[in-house]
Coordinates of C-alpha atoms in Angstrom, one line a residue:
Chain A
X1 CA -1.3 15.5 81.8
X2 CA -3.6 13.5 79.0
X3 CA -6.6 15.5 77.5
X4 CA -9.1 12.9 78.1
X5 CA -11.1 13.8 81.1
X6 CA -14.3 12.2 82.3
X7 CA -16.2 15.5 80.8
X8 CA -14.6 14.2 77.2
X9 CA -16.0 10.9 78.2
X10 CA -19.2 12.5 78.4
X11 CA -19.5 14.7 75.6
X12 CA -18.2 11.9 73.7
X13 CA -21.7 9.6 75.1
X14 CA -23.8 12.3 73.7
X15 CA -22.3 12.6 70.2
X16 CA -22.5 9.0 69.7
X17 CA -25.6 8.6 71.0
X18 CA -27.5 8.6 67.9
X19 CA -25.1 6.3 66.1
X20 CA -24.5 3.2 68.8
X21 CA -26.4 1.0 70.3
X22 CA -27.0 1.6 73.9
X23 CA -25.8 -1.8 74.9
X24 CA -27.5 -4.1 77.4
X25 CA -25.7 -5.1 81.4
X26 CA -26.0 -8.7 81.5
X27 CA -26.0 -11.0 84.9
X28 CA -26.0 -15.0 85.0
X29 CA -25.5 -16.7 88.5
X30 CA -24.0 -19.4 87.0
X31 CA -21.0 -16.8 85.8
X32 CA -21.4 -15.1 88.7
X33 CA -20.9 -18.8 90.7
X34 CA -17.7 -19.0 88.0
X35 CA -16.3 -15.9 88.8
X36 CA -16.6 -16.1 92.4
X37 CA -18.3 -12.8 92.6
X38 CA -21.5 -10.5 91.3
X39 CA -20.2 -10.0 87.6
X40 CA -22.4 -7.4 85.3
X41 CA -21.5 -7.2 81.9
X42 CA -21.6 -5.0 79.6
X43 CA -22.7 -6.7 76.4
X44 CA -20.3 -4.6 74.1
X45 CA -20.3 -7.3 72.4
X46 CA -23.6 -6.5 70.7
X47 CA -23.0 -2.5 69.7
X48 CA -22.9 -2.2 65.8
X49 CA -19.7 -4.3 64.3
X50 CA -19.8 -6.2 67.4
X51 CA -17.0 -4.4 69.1
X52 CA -16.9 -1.3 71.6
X53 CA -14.3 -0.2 69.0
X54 CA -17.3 1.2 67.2
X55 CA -17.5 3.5 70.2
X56 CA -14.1 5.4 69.4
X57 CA -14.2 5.4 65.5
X58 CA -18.0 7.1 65.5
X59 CA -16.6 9.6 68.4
X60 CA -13.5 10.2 66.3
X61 CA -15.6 10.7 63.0
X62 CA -18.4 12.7 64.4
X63 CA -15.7 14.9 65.8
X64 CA -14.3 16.0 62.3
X65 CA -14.8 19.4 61.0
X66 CA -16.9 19.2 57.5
X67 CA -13.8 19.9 55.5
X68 CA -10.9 17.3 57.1
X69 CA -14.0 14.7 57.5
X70 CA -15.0 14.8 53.5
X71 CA -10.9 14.1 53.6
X72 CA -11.9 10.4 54.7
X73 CA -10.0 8.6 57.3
X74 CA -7.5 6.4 57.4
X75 CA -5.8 3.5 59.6
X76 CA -4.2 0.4 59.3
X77 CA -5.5 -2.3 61.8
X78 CA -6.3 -6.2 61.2
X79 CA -9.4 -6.2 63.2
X80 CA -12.3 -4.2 65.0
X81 CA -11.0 -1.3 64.2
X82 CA -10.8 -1.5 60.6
X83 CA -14.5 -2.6 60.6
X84 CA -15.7 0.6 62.7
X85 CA -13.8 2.8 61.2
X86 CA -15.6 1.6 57.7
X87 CA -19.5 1.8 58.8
X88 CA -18.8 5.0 61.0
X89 CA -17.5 6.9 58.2
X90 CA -20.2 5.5 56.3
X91 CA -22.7 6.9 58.6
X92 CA -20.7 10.3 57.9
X93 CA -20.8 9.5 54.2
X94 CA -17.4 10.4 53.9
X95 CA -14.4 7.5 52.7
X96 CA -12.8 5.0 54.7
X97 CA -9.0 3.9 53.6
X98 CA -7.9 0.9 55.7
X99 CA -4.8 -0.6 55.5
X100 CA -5.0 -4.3 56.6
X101 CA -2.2 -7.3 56.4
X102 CA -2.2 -10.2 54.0
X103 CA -3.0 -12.5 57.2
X104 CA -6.4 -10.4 58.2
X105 CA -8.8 -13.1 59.0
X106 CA -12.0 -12.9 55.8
X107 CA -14.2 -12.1 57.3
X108 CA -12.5 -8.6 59.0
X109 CA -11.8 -7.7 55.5
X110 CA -15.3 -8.8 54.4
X111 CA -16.7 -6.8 56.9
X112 CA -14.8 -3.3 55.8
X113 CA -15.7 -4.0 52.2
X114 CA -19.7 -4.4 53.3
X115 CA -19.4 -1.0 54.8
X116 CA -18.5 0.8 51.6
X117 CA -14.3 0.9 52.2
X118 CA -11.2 0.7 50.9
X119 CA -8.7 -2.2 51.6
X120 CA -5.3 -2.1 51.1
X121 CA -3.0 -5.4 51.6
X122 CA 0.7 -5.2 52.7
X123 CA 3.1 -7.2 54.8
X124 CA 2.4 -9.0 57.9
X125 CA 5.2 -6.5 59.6
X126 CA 4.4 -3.1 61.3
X127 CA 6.6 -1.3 59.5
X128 CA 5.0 -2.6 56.1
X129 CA 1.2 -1.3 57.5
X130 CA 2.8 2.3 58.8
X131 CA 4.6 2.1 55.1
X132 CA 1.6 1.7 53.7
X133 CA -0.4 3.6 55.5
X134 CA 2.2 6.7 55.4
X135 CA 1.3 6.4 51.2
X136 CA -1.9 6.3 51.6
X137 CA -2.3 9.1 53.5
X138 CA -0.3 11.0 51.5
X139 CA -2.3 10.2 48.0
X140 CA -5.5 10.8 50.2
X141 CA -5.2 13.4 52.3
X142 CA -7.2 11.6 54.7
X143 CA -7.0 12.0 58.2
X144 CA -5.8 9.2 60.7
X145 CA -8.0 7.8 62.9
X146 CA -5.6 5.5 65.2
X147 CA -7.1 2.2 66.9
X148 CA -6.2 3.5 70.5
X149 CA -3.5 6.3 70.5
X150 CA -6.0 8.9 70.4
X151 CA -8.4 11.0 72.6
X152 CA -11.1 11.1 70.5
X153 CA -10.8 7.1 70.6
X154 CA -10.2 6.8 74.2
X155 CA -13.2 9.0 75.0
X156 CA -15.3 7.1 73.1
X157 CA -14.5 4.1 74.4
X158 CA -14.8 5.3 77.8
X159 CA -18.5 5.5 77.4
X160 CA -19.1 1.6 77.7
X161 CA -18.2 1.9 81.4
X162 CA -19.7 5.6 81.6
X163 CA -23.4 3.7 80.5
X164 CA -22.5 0.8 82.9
X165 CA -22.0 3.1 85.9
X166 CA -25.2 4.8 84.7
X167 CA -26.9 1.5 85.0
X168 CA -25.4 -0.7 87.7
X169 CA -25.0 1.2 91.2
X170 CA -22.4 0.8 93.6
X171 CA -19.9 -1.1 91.4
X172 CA -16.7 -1.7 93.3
X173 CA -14.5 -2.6 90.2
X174 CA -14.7 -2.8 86.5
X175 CA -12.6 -5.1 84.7
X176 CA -11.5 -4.6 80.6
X177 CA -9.3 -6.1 78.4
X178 CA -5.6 -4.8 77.7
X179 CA -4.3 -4.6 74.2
X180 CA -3.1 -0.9 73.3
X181 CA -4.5 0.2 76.1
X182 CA -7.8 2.3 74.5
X183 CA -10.3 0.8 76.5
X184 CA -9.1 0.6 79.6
X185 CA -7.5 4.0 79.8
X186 CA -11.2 5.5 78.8
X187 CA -12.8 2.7 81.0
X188 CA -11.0 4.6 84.2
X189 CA -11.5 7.7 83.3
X190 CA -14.6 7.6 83.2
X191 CA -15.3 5.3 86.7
X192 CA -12.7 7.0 88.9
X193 CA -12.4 6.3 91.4
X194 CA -13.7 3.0 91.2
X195 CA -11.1 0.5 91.0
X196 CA -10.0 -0.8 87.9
X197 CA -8.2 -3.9 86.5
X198 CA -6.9 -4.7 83.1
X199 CA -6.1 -8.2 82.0
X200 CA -3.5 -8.9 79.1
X201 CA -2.4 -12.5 77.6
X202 CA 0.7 -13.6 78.9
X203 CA 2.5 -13.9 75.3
X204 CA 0.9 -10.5 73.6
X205 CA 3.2 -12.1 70.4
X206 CA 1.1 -15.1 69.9
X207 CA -2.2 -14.9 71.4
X208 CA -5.3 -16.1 70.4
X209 CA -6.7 -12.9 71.8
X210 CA -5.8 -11.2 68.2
X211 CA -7.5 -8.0 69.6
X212 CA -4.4 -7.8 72.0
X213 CA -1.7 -8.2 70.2
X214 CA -0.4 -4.8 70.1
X215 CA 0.9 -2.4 73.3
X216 CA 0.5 0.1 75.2
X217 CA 1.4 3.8 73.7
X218 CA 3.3 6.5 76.0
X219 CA 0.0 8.3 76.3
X220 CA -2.0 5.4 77.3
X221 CA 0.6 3.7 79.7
X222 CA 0.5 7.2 81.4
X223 CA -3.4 7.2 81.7
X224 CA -3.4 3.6 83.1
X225 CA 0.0 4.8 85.5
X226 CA -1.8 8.0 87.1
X227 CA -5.2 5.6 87.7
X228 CA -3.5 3.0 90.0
X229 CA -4.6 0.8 86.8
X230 CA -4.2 -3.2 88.5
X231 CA -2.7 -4.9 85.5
X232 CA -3.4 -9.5 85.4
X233 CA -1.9 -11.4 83.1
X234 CA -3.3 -15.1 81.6
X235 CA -2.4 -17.9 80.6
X236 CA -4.5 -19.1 76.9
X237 CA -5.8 -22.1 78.8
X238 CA -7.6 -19.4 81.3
X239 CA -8.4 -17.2 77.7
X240 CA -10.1 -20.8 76.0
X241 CA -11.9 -22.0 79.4
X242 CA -13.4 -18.0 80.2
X243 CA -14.6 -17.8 76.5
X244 CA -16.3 -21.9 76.9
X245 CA -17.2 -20.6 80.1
X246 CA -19.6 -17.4 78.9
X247 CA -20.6 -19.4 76.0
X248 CA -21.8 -22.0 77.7
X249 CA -23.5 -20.3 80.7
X250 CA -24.4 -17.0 79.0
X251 CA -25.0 -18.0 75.4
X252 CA -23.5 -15.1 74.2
X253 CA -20.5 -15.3 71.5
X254 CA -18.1 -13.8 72.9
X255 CA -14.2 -13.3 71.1
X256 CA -11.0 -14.4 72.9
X257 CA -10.1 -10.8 73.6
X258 CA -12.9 -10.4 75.9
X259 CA -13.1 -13.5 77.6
X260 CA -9.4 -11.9 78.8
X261 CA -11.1 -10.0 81.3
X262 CA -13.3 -12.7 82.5
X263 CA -10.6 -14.9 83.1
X264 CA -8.5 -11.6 84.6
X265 CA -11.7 -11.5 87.1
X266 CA -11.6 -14.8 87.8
X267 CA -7.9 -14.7 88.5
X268 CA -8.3 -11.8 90.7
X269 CA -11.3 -13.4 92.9
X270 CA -9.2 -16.2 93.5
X271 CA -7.1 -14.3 95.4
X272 CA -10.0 -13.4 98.0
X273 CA -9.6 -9.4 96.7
X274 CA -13.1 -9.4 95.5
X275 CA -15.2 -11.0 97.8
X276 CA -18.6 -9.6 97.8
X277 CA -17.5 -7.3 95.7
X278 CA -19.8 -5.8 92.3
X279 CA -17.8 -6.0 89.4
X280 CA -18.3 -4.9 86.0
X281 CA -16.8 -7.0 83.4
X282 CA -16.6 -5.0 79.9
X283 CA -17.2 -7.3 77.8
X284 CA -15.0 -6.2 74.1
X285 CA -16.6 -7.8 71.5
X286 CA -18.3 -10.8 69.7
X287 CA -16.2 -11.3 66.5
X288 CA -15.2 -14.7 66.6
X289 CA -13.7 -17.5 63.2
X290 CA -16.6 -19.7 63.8
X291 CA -14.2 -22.5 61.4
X292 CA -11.6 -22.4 64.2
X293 CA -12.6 -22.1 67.6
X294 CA -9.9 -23.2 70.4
X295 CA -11.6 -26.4 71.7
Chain B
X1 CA -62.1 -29.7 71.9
X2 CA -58.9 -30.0 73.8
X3 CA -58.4 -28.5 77.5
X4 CA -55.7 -25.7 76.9
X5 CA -56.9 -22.1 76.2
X6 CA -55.8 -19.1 76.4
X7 CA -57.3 -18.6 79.9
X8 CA -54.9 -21.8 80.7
X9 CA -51.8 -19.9 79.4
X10 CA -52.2 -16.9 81.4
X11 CA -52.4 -18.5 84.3
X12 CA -49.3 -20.5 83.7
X13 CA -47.5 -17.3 83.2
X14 CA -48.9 -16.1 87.0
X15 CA -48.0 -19.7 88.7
X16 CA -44.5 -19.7 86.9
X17 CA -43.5 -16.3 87.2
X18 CA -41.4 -16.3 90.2
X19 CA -39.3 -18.9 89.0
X20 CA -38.6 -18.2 85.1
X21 CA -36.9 -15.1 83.5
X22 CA -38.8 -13.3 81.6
X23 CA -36.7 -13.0 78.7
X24 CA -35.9 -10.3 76.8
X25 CA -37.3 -9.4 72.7
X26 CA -34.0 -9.3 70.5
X27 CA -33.6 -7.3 67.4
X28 CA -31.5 -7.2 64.7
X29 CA -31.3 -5.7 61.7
X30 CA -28.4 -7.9 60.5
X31 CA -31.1 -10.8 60.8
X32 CA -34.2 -8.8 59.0
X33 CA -31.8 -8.5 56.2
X34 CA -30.8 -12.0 55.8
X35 CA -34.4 -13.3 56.7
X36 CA -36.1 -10.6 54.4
X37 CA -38.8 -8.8 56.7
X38 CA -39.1 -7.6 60.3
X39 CA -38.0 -10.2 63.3
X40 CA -38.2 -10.2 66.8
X41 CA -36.8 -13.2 68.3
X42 CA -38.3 -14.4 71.7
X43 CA -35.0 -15.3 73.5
X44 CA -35.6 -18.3 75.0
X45 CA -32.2 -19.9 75.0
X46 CA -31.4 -17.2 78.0
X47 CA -34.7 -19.2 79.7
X48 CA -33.2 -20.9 83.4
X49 CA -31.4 -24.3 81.3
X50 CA -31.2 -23.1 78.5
X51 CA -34.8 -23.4 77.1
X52 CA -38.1 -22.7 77.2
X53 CA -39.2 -26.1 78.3
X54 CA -38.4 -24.9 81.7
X55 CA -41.5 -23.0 81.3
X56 CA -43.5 -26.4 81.1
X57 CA -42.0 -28.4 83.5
X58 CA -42.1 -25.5 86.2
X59 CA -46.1 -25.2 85.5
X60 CA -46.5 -29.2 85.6
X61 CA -44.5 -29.3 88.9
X62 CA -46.4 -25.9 90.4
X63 CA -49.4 -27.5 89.1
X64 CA -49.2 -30.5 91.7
X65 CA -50.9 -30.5 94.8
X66 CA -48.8 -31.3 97.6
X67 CA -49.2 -34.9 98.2
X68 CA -48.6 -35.8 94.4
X69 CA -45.8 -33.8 94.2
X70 CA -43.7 -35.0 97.4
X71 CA -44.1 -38.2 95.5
X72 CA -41.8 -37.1 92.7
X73 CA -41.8 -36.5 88.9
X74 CA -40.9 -38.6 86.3
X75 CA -39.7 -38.8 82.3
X76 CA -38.0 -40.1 79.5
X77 CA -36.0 -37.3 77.6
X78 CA -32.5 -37.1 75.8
X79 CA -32.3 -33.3 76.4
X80 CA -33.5 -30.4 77.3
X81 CA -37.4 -31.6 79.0
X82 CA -35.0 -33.6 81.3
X83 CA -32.7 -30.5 82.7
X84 CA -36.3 -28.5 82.7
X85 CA -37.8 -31.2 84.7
X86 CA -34.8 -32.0 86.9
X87 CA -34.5 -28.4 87.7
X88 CA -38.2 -27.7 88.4
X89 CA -38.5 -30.5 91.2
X90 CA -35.6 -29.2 92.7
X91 CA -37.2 -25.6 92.8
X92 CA -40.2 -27.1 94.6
X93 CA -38.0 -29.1 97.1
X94 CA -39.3 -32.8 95.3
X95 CA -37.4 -35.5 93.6
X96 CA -37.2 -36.1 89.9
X97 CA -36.6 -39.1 87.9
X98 CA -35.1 -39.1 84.4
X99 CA -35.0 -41.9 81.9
X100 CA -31.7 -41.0 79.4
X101 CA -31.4 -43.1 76.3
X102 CA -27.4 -43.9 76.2
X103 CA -26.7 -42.1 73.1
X104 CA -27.8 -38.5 75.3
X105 CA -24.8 -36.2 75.5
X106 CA -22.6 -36.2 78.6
X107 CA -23.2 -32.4 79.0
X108 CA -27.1 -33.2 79.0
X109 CA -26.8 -36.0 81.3
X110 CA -24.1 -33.2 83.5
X111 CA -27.1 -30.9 83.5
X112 CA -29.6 -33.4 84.8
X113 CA -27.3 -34.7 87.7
X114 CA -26.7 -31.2 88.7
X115 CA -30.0 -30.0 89.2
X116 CA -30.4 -33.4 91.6
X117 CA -32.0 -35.2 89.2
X118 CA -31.9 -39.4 89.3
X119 CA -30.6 -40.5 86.0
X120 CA -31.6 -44.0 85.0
X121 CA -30.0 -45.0 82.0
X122 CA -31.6 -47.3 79.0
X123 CA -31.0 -48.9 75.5
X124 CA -31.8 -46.0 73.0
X125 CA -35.1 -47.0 71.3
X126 CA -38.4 -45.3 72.6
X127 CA -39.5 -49.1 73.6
X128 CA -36.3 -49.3 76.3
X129 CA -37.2 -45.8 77.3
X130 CA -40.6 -46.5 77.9
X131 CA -40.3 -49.8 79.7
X132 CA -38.0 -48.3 82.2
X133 CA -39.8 -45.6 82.7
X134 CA -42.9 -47.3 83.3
X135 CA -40.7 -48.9 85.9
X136 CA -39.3 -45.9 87.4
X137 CA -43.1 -45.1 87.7
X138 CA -44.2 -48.4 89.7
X139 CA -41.0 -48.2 91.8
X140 CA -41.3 -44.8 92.9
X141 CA -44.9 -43.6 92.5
X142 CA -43.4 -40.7 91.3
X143 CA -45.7 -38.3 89.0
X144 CA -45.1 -39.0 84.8
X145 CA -44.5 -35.5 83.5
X146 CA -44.4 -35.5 79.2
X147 CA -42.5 -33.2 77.5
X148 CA -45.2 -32.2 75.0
X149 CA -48.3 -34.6 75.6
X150 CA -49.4 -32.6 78.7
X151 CA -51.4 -29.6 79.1
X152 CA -49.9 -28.1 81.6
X153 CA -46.8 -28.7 79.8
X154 CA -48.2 -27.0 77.1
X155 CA -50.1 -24.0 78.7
X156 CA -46.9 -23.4 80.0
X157 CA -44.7 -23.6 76.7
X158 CA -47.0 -20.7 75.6
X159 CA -46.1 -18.4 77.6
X160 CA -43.0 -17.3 75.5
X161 CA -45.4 -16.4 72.8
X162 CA -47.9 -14.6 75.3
X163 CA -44.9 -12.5 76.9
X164 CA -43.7 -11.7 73.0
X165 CA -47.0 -10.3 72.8
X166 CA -47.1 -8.5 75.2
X167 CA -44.0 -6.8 74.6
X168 CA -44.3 -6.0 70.4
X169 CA -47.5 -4.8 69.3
X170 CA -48.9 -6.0 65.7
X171 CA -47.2 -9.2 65.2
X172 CA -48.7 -10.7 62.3
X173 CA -46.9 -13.9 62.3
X174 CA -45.1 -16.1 65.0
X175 CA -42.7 -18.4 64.3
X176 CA -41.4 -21.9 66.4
X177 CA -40.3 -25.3 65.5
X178 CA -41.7 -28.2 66.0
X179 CA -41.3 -31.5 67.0
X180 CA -43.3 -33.0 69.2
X181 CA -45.7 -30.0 68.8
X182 CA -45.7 -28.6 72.7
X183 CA -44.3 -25.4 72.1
X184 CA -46.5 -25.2 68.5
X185 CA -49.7 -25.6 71.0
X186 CA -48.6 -23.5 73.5
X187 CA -47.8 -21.0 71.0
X188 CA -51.0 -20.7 68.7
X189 CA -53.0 -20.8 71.7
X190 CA -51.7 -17.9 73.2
X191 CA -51.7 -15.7 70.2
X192 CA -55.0 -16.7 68.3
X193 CA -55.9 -15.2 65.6
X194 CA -52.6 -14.7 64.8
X195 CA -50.9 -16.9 62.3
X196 CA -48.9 -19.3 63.2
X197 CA -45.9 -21.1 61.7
X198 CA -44.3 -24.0 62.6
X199 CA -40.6 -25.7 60.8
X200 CA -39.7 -28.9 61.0
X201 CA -36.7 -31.1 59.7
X202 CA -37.2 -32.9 56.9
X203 CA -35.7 -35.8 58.2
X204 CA -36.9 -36.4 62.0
X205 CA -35.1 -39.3 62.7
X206 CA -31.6 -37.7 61.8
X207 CA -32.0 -34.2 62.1
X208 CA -29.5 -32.4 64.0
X209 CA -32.1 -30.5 65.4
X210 CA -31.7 -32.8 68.4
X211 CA -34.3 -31.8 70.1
X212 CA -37.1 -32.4 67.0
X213 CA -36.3 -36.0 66.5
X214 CA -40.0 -36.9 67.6
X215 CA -43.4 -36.7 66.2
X216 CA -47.0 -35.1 67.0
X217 CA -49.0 -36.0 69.4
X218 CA -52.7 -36.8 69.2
X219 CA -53.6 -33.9 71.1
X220 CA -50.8 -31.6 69.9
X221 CA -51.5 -32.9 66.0
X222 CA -55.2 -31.6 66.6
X223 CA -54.3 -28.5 68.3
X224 CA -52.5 -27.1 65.1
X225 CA -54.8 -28.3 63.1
X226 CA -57.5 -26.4 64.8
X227 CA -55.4 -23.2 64.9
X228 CA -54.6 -23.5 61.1
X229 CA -50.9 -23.7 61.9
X230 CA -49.1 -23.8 58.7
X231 CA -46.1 -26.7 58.5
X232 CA -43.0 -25.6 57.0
X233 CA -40.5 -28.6 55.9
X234 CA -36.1 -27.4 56.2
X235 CA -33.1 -29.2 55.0
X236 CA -30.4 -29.5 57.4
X237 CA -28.2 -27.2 55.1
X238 CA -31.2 -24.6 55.7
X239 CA -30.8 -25.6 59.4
X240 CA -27.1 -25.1 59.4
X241 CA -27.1 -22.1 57.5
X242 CA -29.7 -20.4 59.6
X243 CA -27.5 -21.4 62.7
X244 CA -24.8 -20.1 61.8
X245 CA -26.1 -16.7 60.7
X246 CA -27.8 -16.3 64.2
X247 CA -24.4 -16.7 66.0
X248 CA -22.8 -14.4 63.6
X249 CA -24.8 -11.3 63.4
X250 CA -26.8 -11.6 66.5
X251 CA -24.0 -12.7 69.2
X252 CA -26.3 -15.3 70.4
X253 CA -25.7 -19.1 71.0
X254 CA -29.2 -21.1 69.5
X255 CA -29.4 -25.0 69.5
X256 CA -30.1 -26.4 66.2
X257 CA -33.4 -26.7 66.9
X258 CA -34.2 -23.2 67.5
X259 CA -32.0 -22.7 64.0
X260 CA -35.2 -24.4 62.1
X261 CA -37.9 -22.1 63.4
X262 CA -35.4 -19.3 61.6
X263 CA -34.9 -21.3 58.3
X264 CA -38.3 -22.0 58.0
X265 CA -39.2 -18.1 58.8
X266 CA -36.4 -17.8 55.8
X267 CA -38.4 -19.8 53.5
X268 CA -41.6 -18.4 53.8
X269 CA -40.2 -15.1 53.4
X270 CA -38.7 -16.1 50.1
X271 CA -42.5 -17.2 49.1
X272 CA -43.2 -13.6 49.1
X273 CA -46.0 -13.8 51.6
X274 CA -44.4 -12.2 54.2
X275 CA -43.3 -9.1 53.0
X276 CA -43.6 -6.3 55.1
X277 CA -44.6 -8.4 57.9
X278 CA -43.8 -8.1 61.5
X279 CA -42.6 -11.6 62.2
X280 CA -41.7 -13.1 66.0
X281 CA -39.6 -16.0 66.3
X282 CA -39.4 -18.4 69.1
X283 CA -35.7 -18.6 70.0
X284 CA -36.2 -22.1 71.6
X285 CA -33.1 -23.1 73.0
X286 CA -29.3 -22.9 73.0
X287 CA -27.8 -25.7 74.3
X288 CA -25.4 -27.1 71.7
X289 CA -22.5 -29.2 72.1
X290 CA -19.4 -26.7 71.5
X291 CA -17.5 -30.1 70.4
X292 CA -19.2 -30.9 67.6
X293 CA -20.2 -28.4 65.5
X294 CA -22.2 -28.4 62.2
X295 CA -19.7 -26.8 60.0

């Protein structure tokens, strides 16, 4: 048994309400005509950071007691997360301790430092950010707010789909992104029983996707596992040609992690499954190296 | 006196509403910071092809009576009037004829064919474009549609600005490029007495604000000047900058040309004289070639 039920999912939506952005559902018929199917996204992609990942850190901040929150929290992560974690303890007013590696992209570690926290640099390894992170903790006291092995996180990320289901009737699947596993294990908690798929890269090791290169964690697996979770794999040519794809058609920046699950949905229709089907697409974020796009 | 008023815009917006998207009012606060006061950007770029010149070519081809326009429409565009007018025709079921200079790009040529427009291709000075097209003309009787030198053309570019009205109260400034001045019309027109500000490059024949590389108009020079439109001069680094600051913080793919009417909102803001001013920009377009980007 996990803790996260679709009730957490929902008291999760109204905690955060005040904080997010209640993000738009977006329709093209020339990504529809793509995809093969009705696609509706949801434009996660514009909440605050530009990531749903703001979602879980606010849910997981605004969940602290007064005393462990004025503690600060703490994680090590090399993208999104670092950046929500920042501006929602911000929001709080309480500190943010982020461990990040020496080959964090600039502008992630830009983006924590505009919100007011504290970067540490270690090794590329994950033993050198738990090291790391295992010291800072300790000289802190703060509290650990992981990316995705949480049920704070998970709720709150769960609320993307919750807001889409609230918006778009009848949907027959919803389709999210797979790295650890956060946002597709809150994603199907709070549809069930609609169907849901989760589309990975092929090589998590060496993706372009850098949101995804991480794995599942025993609880998440387990959440995916007792959903009937449909798991796709790409290839980086289908990442690069979903991401040109949206781009072009939707003029929305979208990053290589979510064009995963456009490219999963387009993998999936071409095997006739989702014919006249409604399918959500949520769409992960907008964070993208503008001096080294993958065309 | 001129033939386009506000009467003429309005009923534009009636004869083109079934077939346009009304787009949505963006906001971010990101942007207010960088540009230094309130904006509210008329999305555009998510008009049908990617612009709002759909708006004008969709009223000139509604416009028609029947006879005239079973004989066709004609023009002579490099971009984005071409896709509008190819695409209109085919809403209404009549051919169109499009003159491309051979320097256009593939993807705007792509756009035209796809729509079932007839491409006829020319040398790339505005003296082979016109002579063909004045052939194109004789040959096929077909109905010359302008891309700014039209009122209907223009009545129906203003209609962005009349739908931003309508949707934010108290503007006290709008904001588009201009080139050759259609959208600039349309615009003050539709808003009178608000002020009205229009950017341009400060190089028109080079610009990479592709779709500005033209000048004024006799009708649309006195139409501004009649209105009191103020003229704002950019650099391309201002272009470039401005672009790239939209993609970043606002998730949303503009064309260089749209990029000026947000440098040039940039520089007046830095004057001073719009501070604490509610400022709507006309997000233009946001067709850009992905393969050849400015930085």
């Amino acid at each position: 048994m996990n803790g996260v039920d679709r009730g957490a999912v929902r008291e999760a939506a109204a905690r955060i309400a005040p904080y997010i952005h209640r993000t738009p559902v977006l329709r093209s018929h020339s990504l529809d005509d793509w995809i093969g199917t009705e696609i509706f996204v949801k434009a996660d992609h514009l909440q605050r950071v530009g990531a749903f990942k703001y979602r879980g850190a606010t849910n997981a901040v605004q969940s602290l007691p007064e005393p462990e929150a004025r503690r600060g929290v703490a994680a090590h992560s090399s993208g999104n997360h670092a950046a929500a974690l920042a501006r929602a303890a911000a929001t709080r007013g309480v500190p943010a301790y982020v461990v990040m590696p020496a080959n964090a992209s600039a502008a992630k570690r830009a983006a924590v430092l505009r919100y007011g926290g504290e970067v540490t640099t270690c090794d590329n390894t994950l033993e050198a950010r738990r090291a790391l992170l295992a010291d800072v903790l300790e000289r802190t006291g703060a509290i650990e707010i992981h990316p995705f092995d949480d049920e704070r996180v998970i709720a709150g990320a769960g609320t993307a789909a919750l807001e889409l289901t609230q918006e778009v009737a009848g949907l027959d699947v919803v389709v999210t992104p797979i790295g650890g596993g956060g946002l597709c294990s809150g994603t199907c908690i709070a549809v069930a029983p609609i169907r849901v798929i989760g589309g990975s890269p092929r090589d998590r090791a060496s993706t372009r996707a850098d949101g995804l290169r991480t794995g599942l964690s025993g609880r998440t697996e387990a959440i995916l596992h007792e959903h009937g979770v449909e798991q796709v794999v790409v290839d980086e040519a289908e990442i690069v040609a979903a991401m040109r794809v949206v781009w072009e058609r939707t003029k929305q920046l979208i990053e290589p992690s979510a064009a995963v699950a456009f490219a999963a949905a387009r993998a999936v229709a071409r095997d006739g499954t989702l014919d006249g089907a409604r399918v959500g697409v949520i769409c992960s974020g907008g964070n993208v190296d503008l001096d080294s796009l993958p065309w």
